[in-house]
Amino acid sequence: MRTTSLAATPILDDANIRAQDQARVAALRQQPGRIQRVLLALMLIGPGLLVMIADNDAGGVITYAETGATYGIGFFVPALVLGGFIAYVVQEMTVRLGAVTHRGHAEMIWGRYGPFWGWFSLVDLVLANVLTLITEFIGITVGMTVFGVPPMWSAVAALGVDAAILLWLRYYTWERVSLWIAAGNLVFVPVALMAHPQWSAVSHAFQHWSIPGGVTAGFLFVVLANFGTTIAPWMLFFQQSSVVDKGLTVADIRHGQFDTALGTLAMVAVAIALVILTGTVVYGQPGSPNFDIQNIIQVIGARLGPTGQDLFALGLVEAGTIAAIALTASTSWAVGEAFRWPKSINLPPSKAWRFYLPGLGSAAIAAAIVLIPNAPLGFLNLTVQVVASIFMPAAMLFLLLLLNDREIMGQHVNRLWQNASAWTIVGFLVILNGMYGVSVVFPKGF
Amino acid sequence: MDNQHSQIVAITEPEPPVPLRRITPRGSVQLAFWGLRVYIVGMLILVAIGFSRGLH
């Protein structure tokens, strides 16, 4: 860390606040002792936990719940562990890239590969984020309907929460409040335990990993949806920008990796809990493969009682809320980076309204679309999958090129095993996303 | 602790971002970008066909 006199250097508000955050980290690092090490770890966790838990968004919850309802526990519980490994490998790279360069993902693409790929990435990201936000508000309104709250009120309230914490809180506090909201994602674990799952069936799934009913078009579609839920383009942009805004440096990379691993564990635990829950109480019911989320909530209510139903609905609302918070920040950071605006949650809205506007505008648009009577929500959901399937391999390619750019990364370039894992994931994604694209465009021929 | 903390705050300045210059893709990087272009065009064609058939 470079040290000079701040008094001699005119710095922006955000740099000043970040310097104070970094000074707290430096002070803890200088003190020996186990308690100080724990405090340091607690202070440095955040971006990894947030991105991974926000990845269990409303769309993810619905996907996992429907997966368990359709296929039971058998194939997907072990598959989600593999998904967690993939997510960790991808997201860990954003920690190193952000900590080494102190630049966001959009800024790196724009600056290194020029405006064509910069615009391509930005338009894709913003479009996908708006469409994904629509699915978050759908999840929030559906969840709140269980408590008798009209969609109009729940959508407006969710938008209000999103805007309030982004506008009123500065980065560190914003991150801490978001982490508390994210902790609500774990509610699915006790709900799964309430279902009294057969642990022998879970153990059997790991010992005898098999595909129920063989490989069919429907099964492949669910596999694609599950892996599509595990990693998404916004996650790369969000975590890298978050690492930069938090002020992490190369000295913090190990803590960033720990943070990402912790988030991965939480994400996988919740995803598995959802599959176990619906695999236990919904799977095998007449017509369960065709159940939508409302049907699943009703069955959970019938089997676990109102407490189980309410907790599940709360979890759905939380999942939509934390993802909306992350997606909103992701959009603002990316647009700010692309246009070189002041781009930090440390900045007050009065000094950086342009930074906050794209994120909050996209959230407001998404909330409004959900409330339009007879809006083609199914069509929009399909479109987000198509956009994401085009964009994800591209986003991964940029990430890998940057992580192998020694001029930028120096000694922190990818190691051999990281490249081997990441390129395998890219190949896997291209094939899966290509098949997914073909399947949604030609559903009958798939 | 407070005194030490305030001293560190006073002397700490965030590290600047790494210098960033645009590169002209060559070799394997250029190949990767062409592969990406082909992939994107292929996907866009699929989407265009799907939407023209009234996919919804």
Short mmCIF file of C-alpha atoms in Angstrom, two decimals:
data_model
loop_
_atom_site.label_atom_id
_atom_site.label_comp_id
_atom_site.label_asym_id
_atom_site.label_seq_id
_atom_site.Cartn_x
_atom_site.Cartn_y
_atom_site.Cartn_z
CA MET A 1 0.00 0.00 0.00
CA ARG A 2 1.43 3.39 -1.00
CA THR A 3 1.62 5.85 1.87
CA THR A 4 1.69 9.61 1.51
CA SER A 5 0.14 12.54 3.28
CA LEU A 6 -3.55 12.78 2.52
CA ALA A 7 -3.51 16.43 3.38
CA ALA A 8 -1.26 17.09 0.39
CA THR A 9 -3.42 15.13 -2.02
CA PRO A 10 -6.82 16.32 -3.15
CA ILE A 11 -8.96 13.18 -3.13
CA LEU A 12 -12.60 12.44 -3.76
CA ASP A 13 -15.04 11.60 -1.00
CA ASP A 14 -15.19 7.97 -2.02
CA ALA A 15 -11.40 7.59 -1.94
CA ASN A 16 -11.35 9.17 1.51
CA ILE A 17 -14.01 6.81 2.88
CA ARG A 18 -12.28 3.84 1.23
CA ALA A 19 -8.98 4.93 2.77
CA GLN A 20 -10.62 4.89 6.18
CA ASP A 21 -12.00 1.38 5.52
CA GLN A 22 -8.53 0.27 4.43
CA ALA A 23 -6.97 1.91 7.48
CA ARG A 24 -9.24 -0.15 9.76
CA VAL A 25 -8.05 -3.25 7.92
CA ALA A 26 -4.41 -2.16 8.20
CA ALA A 27 -4.80 -1.48 11.93
CA LEU A 28 -6.24 -4.95 12.52
CA ARG A 29 -3.56 -6.56 10.40
CA GLN A 30 -0.82 -4.99 12.52
CA GLN A 31 -2.20 -6.41 15.75
CA PRO A 32 -1.36 -9.99 16.66
CA GLY A 33 -3.89 -12.32 18.22
CA ARG A 34 -6.63 -14.75 17.29
CA ILE A 35 -9.47 -12.32 17.97
CA GLN A 36 -7.90 -9.72 15.68
CA ARG A 37 -7.57 -12.32 12.92
CA VAL A 38 -11.24 -13.22 13.26
CA LEU A 39 -12.22 -9.54 13.25
CA LEU A 40 -10.09 -8.98 10.15
CA ALA A 41 -11.75 -11.89 8.37
CA LEU A 42 -15.20 -10.61 9.34
CA MET A 43 -14.31 -7.15 8.05
CA LEU A 44 -13.01 -8.43 4.73
CA ILE A 45 -15.83 -10.84 3.91
CA GLY A 46 -18.67 -9.39 1.88
CA PRO A 47 -18.43 -9.40 -1.93
CA GLY A 48 -18.12 -13.21 -2.20
CA LEU A 49 -20.88 -13.97 0.27
CA LEU A 50 -23.18 -11.39 -1.29
CA VAL A 51 -22.69 -12.49 -4.88
CA MET A 52 -23.13 -16.17 -4.11
CA ILE A 53 -26.21 -15.77 -1.94
CA ALA A 54 -27.73 -13.26 -4.35
CA ASP A 55 -27.22 -15.92 -7.01
CA ASN A 56 -29.85 -17.95 -5.15
CA ASP A 57 -32.31 -15.36 -6.42
CA ALA A 58 -36.06 -15.69 -6.89
CA GLY A 59 -35.54 -17.32 -10.29
CA GLY A 60 -32.98 -19.67 -8.74
CA VAL A 61 -35.29 -20.61 -5.88
CA ILE A 62 -38.08 -21.35 -8.34
CA THR A 63 -35.72 -23.40 -10.56
CA TYR A 64 -34.37 -25.47 -7.65
CA ALA A 65 -37.84 -25.99 -6.17
CA GLU A 66 -39.27 -27.13 -9.51
CA THR A 67 -36.24 -29.36 -10.08
CA GLY A 68 -36.81 -31.19 -6.79
CA ALA A 69 -40.53 -31.44 -7.50
CA THR A 70 -39.88 -32.97 -10.92
CA TYR A 71 -36.84 -35.20 -10.35
CA GLY A 72 -36.58 -35.70 -6.61
CA ILE A 73 -33.25 -35.77 -4.81
CA GLY A 74 -31.37 -38.29 -6.97
CA PHE A 75 -29.36 -36.52 -9.67
CA PHE A 76 -29.42 -32.86 -8.74
CA VAL A 77 -28.12 -32.82 -5.18
CA PRO A 78 -24.64 -34.06 -6.27
CA ALA A 79 -24.89 -31.92 -9.44
CA LEU A 80 -25.31 -28.79 -7.32
CA VAL A 81 -22.04 -29.55 -5.52
CA LEU A 82 -20.36 -29.58 -8.93
CA GLY A 83 -22.15 -26.31 -9.73
CA GLY A 84 -20.70 -24.81 -6.56
CA PHE A 85 -17.17 -25.75 -7.63
CA ILE A 86 -17.76 -24.12 -11.02
CA ALA A 87 -19.10 -20.96 -9.40
CA TYR A 88 -16.10 -20.75 -7.05
CA VAL A 89 -13.54 -21.15 -9.86
CA VAL A 90 -15.22 -18.39 -11.89
CA GLN A 91 -15.85 -15.93 -9.08
CA GLU A 92 -12.41 -16.33 -7.48
CA MET A 93 -10.90 -14.92 -10.65
CA THR A 94 -12.89 -11.69 -10.23
CA VAL A 95 -11.41 -11.28 -6.72
CA ARG A 96 -7.85 -11.38 -8.03
CA LEU A 97 -8.66 -9.20 -11.04
CA GLY A 98 -10.34 -6.54 -8.87
CA ALA A 99 -7.73 -6.63 -6.09
CA VAL A 100 -4.79 -6.35 -8.51
CA THR A 101 -6.19 -3.79 -10.97
CA HIS A 102 -8.55 -1.75 -8.75
CA ARG A 103 -10.78 -1.53 -11.81
CA GLY A 104 -14.22 -2.99 -12.44
CA HIS A 105 -14.97 -5.62 -15.06
CA ALA A 106 -16.70 -3.25 -17.51
CA GLU A 107 -13.83 -0.79 -17.17
CA MET A 108 -11.29 -3.53 -17.92
CA ILE A 109 -13.11 -4.76 -21.04
CA TRP A 110 -13.65 -1.23 -22.31
CA GLY A 111 -10.08 -0.15 -21.65
CA ARG A 112 -8.29 -3.28 -22.85
CA TYR A 113 -10.40 -4.43 -25.80
CA GLY A 114 -11.97 -1.19 -27.02
CA PRO A 115 -15.46 0.30 -27.33
CA PHE A 116 -16.95 -2.44 -29.57
CA TRP A 117 -16.59 -5.17 -26.95
CA GLY A 118 -17.20 -2.59 -24.24
CA TRP A 119 -20.58 -1.64 -25.69
CA PHE A 120 -21.39 -5.28 -26.40
CA SER A 121 -20.76 -6.20 -22.77
CA LEU A 122 -22.55 -3.20 -21.35
CA VAL A 123 -25.71 -3.50 -23.46
CA ASP A 124 -25.93 -7.23 -22.77
CA LEU A 125 -25.37 -6.77 -19.06
CA VAL A 126 -27.90 -3.97 -18.61
CA LEU A 127 -30.52 -5.77 -20.72
CA ALA A 128 -30.00 -9.05 -18.86
CA ASN A 129 -30.07 -7.24 -15.51
CA VAL A 130 -33.38 -5.50 -16.26
CA LEU A 131 -34.92 -8.79 -17.39
CA THR A 132 -33.53 -10.63 -14.35
CA LEU A 133 -34.86 -7.89 -12.09
CA ILE A 134 -38.32 -8.60 -13.52
CA THR A 135 -38.02 -12.21 -12.30
CA GLU A 136 -36.95 -10.90 -8.86
CA PHE A 137 -40.02 -8.70 -8.58
CA ILE A 138 -42.21 -11.59 -9.74
CA GLY A 139 -40.75 -13.71 -6.90
CA ILE A 140 -41.28 -10.92 -4.37
CA THR A 141 -44.90 -10.30 -5.38
CA VAL A 142 -45.69 -14.05 -5.44
CA GLY A 143 -44.12 -14.54 -2.00
CA MET A 144 -45.91 -11.58 -0.45
CA THR A 145 -49.24 -12.74 -1.88
CA VAL A 146 -49.04 -15.61 0.65
CA PHE A 147 -49.30 -12.94 3.37
CA GLY A 148 -52.18 -11.22 1.60
CA VAL A 149 -50.12 -8.26 0.37
CA PRO A 150 -51.23 -6.99 -3.06
CA PRO A 151 -48.51 -7.10 -5.76
CA MET A 152 -48.60 -3.32 -6.16
CA TRP A 153 -47.63 -2.75 -2.51
CA SER A 154 -44.98 -5.45 -2.39
CA ALA A 155 -43.32 -4.30 -5.62
CA VAL A 156 -43.25 -0.66 -4.48
CA ALA A 157 -41.96 -1.64 -1.01
CA ALA A 158 -39.19 -3.81 -2.50
CA LEU A 159 -38.15 -0.99 -4.82
CA GLY A 160 -38.17 1.36 -1.84
CA VAL A 161 -35.90 -0.91 0.22
CA ASP A 162 -33.52 -1.33 -2.71
CA ALA A 163 -33.33 2.42 -3.33
CA ALA A 164 -33.12 3.38 0.35
CA ILE A 165 -30.13 1.24 1.26
CA LEU A 166 -28.28 2.15 -1.94
CA LEU A 167 -28.85 5.89 -1.61
CA TRP A 168 -28.56 6.35 2.15
CA LEU A 169 -25.77 3.94 3.06
CA ARG A 170 -22.14 4.12 2.07
CA TYR A 171 -20.25 1.03 0.87
CA TYR A 172 -19.29 -0.67 4.14
CA THR A 173 -22.67 -0.13 5.78
CA TRP A 174 -24.49 -1.00 2.54
CA GLU A 175 -22.52 -4.24 2.44
CA ARG A 176 -23.24 -5.09 6.10
CA VAL A 177 -27.00 -4.40 5.75
CA SER A 178 -27.06 -6.43 2.52
CA LEU A 179 -25.30 -9.30 4.30
CA TRP A 180 -27.96 -9.31 7.02
CA ILE A 181 -30.67 -9.46 4.35
CA ALA A 182 -28.70 -12.21 2.58
CA ALA A 183 -28.61 -14.24 5.80
CA GLY A 184 -32.37 -14.68 5.36
CA ASN A 185 -31.59 -16.94 2.39
CA LEU A 186 -30.63 -19.64 4.92
CA VAL A 187 -34.30 -19.91 5.96
CA PHE A 188 -34.66 -22.68 3.37
CA VAL A 189 -32.38 -24.93 5.43
CA PRO A 190 -34.72 -25.19 8.48
CA VAL A 191 -37.71 -25.48 6.14
CA ALA A 192 -36.00 -28.47 4.49
CA LEU A 193 -35.36 -29.97 7.94
CA MET A 194 -39.04 -29.49 8.80
CA ALA A 195 -39.81 -31.84 5.91
CA HIS A 196 -37.97 -34.66 7.74
CA PRO A 197 -36.07 -35.76 4.61
CA GLN A 198 -34.79 -39.29 4.31
CA TRP A 199 -31.05 -38.81 4.77
CA SER A 200 -30.45 -42.29 3.44
CA ALA A 201 -31.87 -41.08 0.10
CA VAL A 202 -29.49 -38.10 0.14
CA SER A 203 -26.56 -40.40 0.92
CA HIS A 204 -27.68 -42.80 -1.80
CA ALA A 205 -27.75 -39.91 -4.30
CA PHE A 206 -24.06 -39.22 -3.68
CA GLN A 207 -23.08 -42.90 -3.76
CA HIS A 208 -25.10 -43.83 -6.82
CA TRP A 209 -25.24 -40.74 -9.01
CA SER A 210 -27.78 -41.60 -11.67
CA ILE A 211 -30.23 -39.88 -13.96
CA PRO A 212 -33.87 -40.59 -13.11
CA GLY A 213 -35.68 -41.79 -16.23
CA GLY A 214 -32.60 -41.37 -18.44
CA VAL A 215 -31.54 -38.40 -20.57
CA THR A 216 -34.61 -36.80 -22.10
CA ALA A 217 -35.11 -33.37 -23.63
CA GLY A 218 -36.95 -32.25 -20.50
CA PHE A 219 -34.16 -33.51 -18.24
CA LEU A 220 -31.50 -31.74 -20.30
CA PHE A 221 -33.54 -28.56 -20.15
CA VAL A 222 -33.60 -28.71 -16.33
CA VAL A 223 -29.83 -29.40 -16.24
CA LEU A 224 -29.24 -26.35 -18.41
CA ALA A 225 -31.52 -24.21 -16.26
CA ASN A 226 -29.73 -25.32 -13.08
CA PHE A 227 -26.25 -24.57 -14.38
CA GLY A 228 -27.54 -21.34 -15.92
CA THR A 229 -28.75 -20.40 -12.45
CA THR A 230 -25.39 -21.23 -10.84
CA ILE A 231 -23.27 -18.74 -12.78
CA ALA A 232 -24.48 -15.59 -14.51
CA PRO A 233 -22.81 -12.62 -16.22
CA TRP A 234 -23.91 -10.07 -13.61
CA MET A 235 -22.01 -12.03 -10.96
CA LEU A 236 -18.65 -11.33 -12.62
CA PHE A 237 -19.34 -7.61 -12.88
CA PHE A 238 -20.82 -7.38 -9.39
CA GLN A 239 -18.07 -9.10 -7.45
CA GLN A 240 -15.20 -7.39 -9.24
CA SER A 241 -16.73 -3.93 -8.79
CA SER A 242 -17.58 -4.76 -5.20
CA VAL A 243 -13.97 -5.81 -4.50
CA VAL A 244 -12.79 -2.52 -6.00
CA ASP A 245 -15.32 -0.37 -4.13
CA LYS A 246 -14.49 -2.14 -0.87
CA GLY A 247 -10.85 -1.29 -1.50
CA LEU A 248 -9.39 -4.80 -1.35
CA THR A 249 -5.73 -5.05 -2.35
CA VAL A 250 -3.42 -7.92 -3.28
CA ALA A 251 -2.80 -8.40 0.45
CA ASP A 252 -6.50 -9.20 0.83
CA ILE A 253 -6.74 -11.81 -1.93
CA ARG A 254 -6.63 -14.76 0.47
CA HIS A 255 -9.45 -13.28 2.51
CA GLY A 256 -11.35 -12.64 -0.72
CA GLN A 257 -10.91 -16.28 -1.66
CA PHE A 258 -12.13 -17.33 1.80
CA ASP A 259 -15.11 -15.00 1.40
CA THR A 260 -15.94 -16.54 -1.99
CA ALA A 261 -15.57 -20.08 -0.64
CA LEU A 262 -17.84 -19.25 2.29
CA GLY A 263 -20.41 -17.80 -0.11
CA THR A 264 -20.18 -20.90 -2.28
CA LEU A 265 -20.88 -23.13 0.72
CA ALA A 266 -23.91 -21.03 1.64
CA MET A 267 -25.17 -21.03 -1.95
CA VAL A 268 -24.80 -24.79 -2.37
CA ALA A 269 -26.33 -25.49 1.07
CA VAL A 270 -29.42 -23.44 0.23
CA ALA A 271 -29.77 -24.88 -3.27
CA ILE A 272 -29.48 -28.43 -1.93
CA ALA A 273 -31.96 -27.63 0.86
CA LEU A 274 -34.47 -26.49 -1.76
CA VAL A 275 -34.09 -29.63 -3.86
CA ILE A 276 -34.29 -31.83 -0.75
CA LEU A 277 -37.38 -29.92 0.46
CA THR A 278 -39.43 -30.24 -2.71
CA GLY A 279 -37.86 -33.62 -3.50
CA THR A 280 -39.31 -34.81 -0.19
CA VAL A 281 -42.70 -33.12 0.03
CA VAL A 282 -43.66 -32.41 -3.59
CA TYR A 283 -41.92 -35.07 -5.72
CA GLY A 284 -44.22 -37.95 -6.50
CA GLN A 285 -47.43 -35.95 -6.08
CA PRO A 286 -49.83 -36.34 -9.03
CA GLY A 287 -48.83 -33.79 -11.68
CA SER A 288 -45.77 -32.57 -9.74
CA PRO A 289 -43.54 -32.27 -12.85
CA ASN A 290 -45.89 -29.57 -14.11
CA PHE A 291 -46.21 -27.67 -10.84
CA ASP A 292 -45.44 -23.97 -10.89
CA ILE A 293 -44.18 -22.09 -7.83
CA GLN A 294 -47.72 -21.30 -6.58
CA ASN A 295 -48.59 -25.03 -6.69
CA ILE A 296 -45.37 -25.85 -4.84
CA ILE A 297 -46.11 -23.28 -2.11
CA GLN A 298 -49.59 -24.78 -1.67
CA VAL A 299 -48.19 -28.31 -1.33
CA ILE A 300 -45.58 -27.12 1.18
CA GLY A 301 -48.38 -25.48 3.16
CA ALA A 302 -50.44 -28.67 3.09
CA ARG A 303 -47.49 -30.87 4.15
CA LEU A 304 -45.60 -28.61 6.57
CA GLY A 305 -48.39 -26.37 7.80
CA PRO A 306 -48.67 -22.57 7.70
CA THR A 307 -45.28 -22.05 9.39
CA GLY A 308 -43.46 -23.97 6.67
CA GLN A 309 -45.42 -22.19 3.96
CA ASP A 310 -44.81 -18.75 5.45
CA LEU A 311 -41.07 -19.40 5.87
CA PHE A 312 -40.79 -20.60 2.28
CA ALA A 313 -42.66 -17.52 1.03
CA LEU A 314 -40.44 -15.28 3.16
CA GLY A 315 -37.39 -16.98 1.68
CA LEU A 316 -38.70 -16.30 -1.82
CA VAL A 317 -39.22 -12.62 -0.98
CA GLU A 318 -35.74 -12.41 0.55
CA ALA A 319 -34.17 -14.09 -2.47
CA GLY A 320 -35.78 -11.54 -4.79
CA THR A 321 -34.83 -8.65 -2.54
CA ILE A 322 -31.14 -9.47 -2.11
CA ALA A 323 -30.77 -10.21 -5.83
CA ALA A 324 -32.50 -6.91 -6.69
CA ILE A 325 -30.00 -5.10 -4.43
CA ALA A 326 -27.05 -6.82 -6.12
CA LEU A 327 -28.37 -6.38 -9.67
CA THR A 328 -29.08 -2.71 -9.10
CA ALA A 329 -25.55 -2.09 -7.81
CA SER A 330 -24.10 -4.18 -10.64
CA THR A 331 -25.83 -2.04 -13.28
CA SER A 332 -24.75 1.23 -11.66
CA TRP A 333 -21.14 0.13 -11.31
CA ALA A 334 -20.93 -1.15 -14.90
CA VAL A 335 -22.44 1.98 -16.46
CA GLY A 336 -20.28 4.22 -14.26
CA GLU A 337 -17.16 2.29 -15.23
CA ALA A 338 -17.99 2.34 -18.94
CA PHE A 339 -18.59 6.11 -19.03
CA ARG A 340 -15.88 6.95 -16.49
CA TRP A 341 -18.30 8.58 -14.11
CA PRO A 342 -17.61 8.73 -10.38
CA LYS A 343 -18.60 5.16 -9.51
CA SER A 344 -18.75 4.29 -5.85
CA ILE A 345 -21.39 3.56 -3.27
CA ASN A 346 -19.21 5.69 -1.01
CA LEU A 347 -20.41 8.74 -2.93
CA PRO A 348 -23.52 10.58 -1.74
CA PRO A 349 -26.33 10.76 -4.32
CA SER A 350 -26.05 14.54 -4.46
CA LYS A 351 -22.54 14.20 -5.91
CA ALA A 352 -23.04 11.07 -8.01
CA TRP A 353 -26.68 10.96 -9.13
CA ARG A 354 -25.57 9.75 -12.57
CA PHE A 355 -23.99 6.69 -10.92
CA TYR A 356 -27.14 5.71 -9.02
CA LEU A 357 -29.61 6.49 -11.82
CA PRO A 358 -29.01 3.49 -14.18
CA GLY A 359 -29.32 0.88 -11.41
CA LEU A 360 -32.36 2.36 -9.75
CA GLY A 361 -33.93 3.20 -13.13
CA SER A 362 -33.59 -0.43 -14.22
CA ALA A 363 -35.16 -1.61 -10.95
CA ALA A 364 -38.05 0.84 -11.35
CA ILE A 365 -38.64 -0.31 -14.94
CA ALA A 366 -38.65 -3.96 -13.84
CA ALA A 367 -41.09 -3.27 -10.97
CA ALA A 368 -43.39 -1.37 -13.31
CA ILE A 369 -43.38 -4.14 -15.94
CA VAL A 370 -44.37 -6.75 -13.34
CA LEU A 371 -47.40 -4.64 -12.43
CA ILE A 372 -48.61 -4.21 -16.02
CA PRO A 373 -51.78 -6.30 -16.43
CA ASN A 374 -51.25 -9.19 -18.86
CA ALA A 375 -47.57 -8.36 -19.36
CA PRO A 376 -45.84 -11.13 -21.36
CA LEU A 377 -43.78 -12.27 -18.37
CA GLY A 378 -43.15 -15.73 -19.84
CA PHE A 379 -41.77 -14.16 -23.01
CA LEU A 380 -39.55 -11.85 -20.98
CA ASN A 381 -38.28 -14.75 -18.90
CA LEU A 382 -37.41 -16.59 -22.09
CA THR A 383 -35.64 -13.56 -23.47
CA VAL A 384 -33.45 -13.23 -20.39
CA GLN A 385 -32.33 -16.82 -20.86
CA VAL A 386 -31.48 -16.15 -24.50
CA VAL A 387 -29.55 -12.96 -23.69
CA ALA A 388 -27.69 -14.68 -20.86
CA SER A 389 -26.86 -17.67 -23.04
CA ILE A 390 -25.31 -15.39 -25.65
CA PHE A 391 -23.45 -13.30 -23.11
CA MET A 392 -22.10 -15.75 -20.54
CA PRO A 393 -19.41 -17.40 -22.70
CA ALA A 394 -18.38 -13.95 -23.91
CA ALA A 395 -18.09 -12.63 -20.36
CA MET A 396 -16.07 -15.71 -19.38
CA LEU A 397 -13.78 -15.27 -22.37
CA PHE A 398 -12.97 -11.66 -21.39
CA LEU A 399 -12.39 -12.77 -17.81
CA LEU A 400 -9.97 -15.51 -18.85
CA LEU A 401 -8.08 -13.29 -21.27
CA LEU A 402 -7.64 -10.68 -18.56
CA LEU A 403 -6.56 -13.26 -15.98
CA ASN A 404 -3.85 -14.46 -18.36
CA ASP A 405 -2.67 -10.96 -19.22
CA ARG A 406 0.69 -10.75 -17.44
CA GLU A 407 1.03 -7.04 -18.19
CA ILE A 408 -2.04 -6.46 -16.02
CA MET A 409 -1.94 -9.30 -13.51
CA GLY A 410 1.81 -9.76 -13.01
CA GLN A 411 2.46 -12.70 -10.68
CA HIS A 412 -1.28 -13.08 -10.05
CA VAL A 413 -2.05 -14.53 -13.49
CA ASN A 414 -3.99 -17.79 -13.59
CA ARG A 415 -2.09 -20.94 -12.68
CA LEU A 416 -2.23 -24.03 -14.86
CA TRP A 417 -4.99 -25.75 -12.88
CA GLN A 418 -7.04 -22.57 -12.82
CA ASN A 419 -6.77 -22.20 -16.59
CA ALA A 420 -7.54 -25.87 -17.15
CA SER A 421 -10.62 -25.64 -14.93
CA ALA A 422 -11.78 -22.33 -16.36
CA TRP A 423 -11.33 -23.27 -20.03
CA THR A 424 -13.19 -26.53 -19.37
CA ILE A 425 -16.02 -24.47 -17.86
CA VAL A 426 -16.03 -22.14 -20.89
CA GLY A 427 -16.25 -25.12 -23.25
CA PHE A 428 -18.96 -26.64 -21.11
CA LEU A 429 -20.85 -23.32 -21.12
CA VAL A 430 -20.59 -22.85 -24.86
CA ILE A 431 -21.99 -26.33 -25.45
CA LEU A 432 -24.71 -26.02 -22.80
CA ASN A 433 -25.71 -22.50 -23.75
CA GLY A 434 -25.65 -23.38 -27.44
CA MET A 435 -27.94 -26.34 -26.77
CA TYR A 436 -30.10 -24.18 -24.54
CA GLY A 437 -30.34 -21.54 -27.25
CA VAL A 438 -31.31 -24.17 -29.80
CA SER A 439 -33.83 -25.72 -27.41
CA VAL A 440 -35.66 -22.48 -26.70
CA VAL A 441 -35.69 -21.49 -30.35
CA PHE A 442 -36.61 -24.93 -31.66
CA PRO A 443 -38.45 -26.53 -28.73
CA LYS A 444 -40.04 -29.24 -30.87
CA GLY A 445 -36.83 -30.32 -32.50
CA PHE A 446 -34.95 -30.74 -29.28
CA MET B 1 -6.00 1.95 19.47
CA ASP B 2 -7.88 5.12 18.50
CA ASN B 3 -4.67 7.08 18.25
CA GLN B 4 -3.01 4.39 16.17
CA HIS B 5 -6.12 4.13 13.99
CA SER B 6 -6.25 7.86 13.32
CA GLN B 7 -2.55 7.87 12.45
CA ILE B 8 -3.05 5.14 9.89
CA VAL B 9 -6.05 6.96 8.44
CA ALA B 10 -3.92 10.05 8.09
CA ILE B 11 -1.15 8.37 6.11
CA THR B 12 -3.11 5.85 4.02
CA GLU B 13 -4.00 6.52 0.43
CA PRO B 14 -5.77 3.92 -1.71
CA GLU B 15 -3.62 2.25 -4.33
CA PRO B 16 -4.24 3.73 -7.77
CA PRO B 17 -5.74 1.54 -10.50
CA VAL B 18 -3.23 -0.22 -12.74
CA PRO B 19 -2.42 1.61 -15.99
CA LEU B 20 -4.65 0.34 -18.77
CA ARG B 21 -3.94 0.59 -22.48
CA ARG B 22 -5.88 -0.86 -25.37
CA ILE B 23 -4.29 -3.84 -27.10
CA THR B 24 -4.58 -5.11 -30.64
CA PRO B 25 -5.54 -8.79 -30.38
CA ARG B 26 -2.95 -11.11 -31.96
CA GLY B 27 -2.40 -14.83 -32.21
CA SER B 28 -4.53 -16.94 -29.90
CA VAL B 29 -6.34 -13.89 -28.51
CA GLN B 30 -7.34 -12.85 -32.03
CA LEU B 31 -8.51 -16.40 -32.70
CA ALA B 32 -10.58 -16.37 -29.51
CA PHE B 33 -12.27 -13.13 -30.55
CA TRP B 34 -13.13 -14.56 -33.96
CA GLY B 35 -14.56 -17.64 -32.27
CA LEU B 36 -16.64 -15.36 -30.09
CA ARG B 37 -17.92 -13.44 -33.11
CA VAL B 38 -18.94 -16.69 -34.83
CA TYR B 39 -20.68 -17.86 -31.65
CA ILE B 40 -22.56 -14.57 -31.24
CA VAL B 41 -23.66 -14.45 -34.90
CA GLY B 42 -24.81 -18.08 -34.68
CA MET B 43 -26.81 -17.40 -31.54
CA LEU B 44 -28.32 -14.21 -33.00
CA ILE B 45 -29.40 -16.11 -36.12
CA LEU B 46 -31.06 -18.75 -33.92
CA VAL B 47 -32.84 -16.05 -31.92
CA ALA B 48 -33.95 -14.21 -35.06
CA ILE B 49 -35.37 -17.43 -36.52
CA GLY B 50 -37.10 -18.22 -33.25
CA PHE B 51 -38.69 -14.82 -32.87
CA SER B 52 -39.73 -14.68 -36.54
CA ARG B 53 -41.62 -17.92 -35.96
CA GLY B 54 -43.55 -16.27 -33.18
CA LEU B 55 -41.63 -17.74 -30.28
CA HIS B 56 -43.24 -16.67 -27.03
#
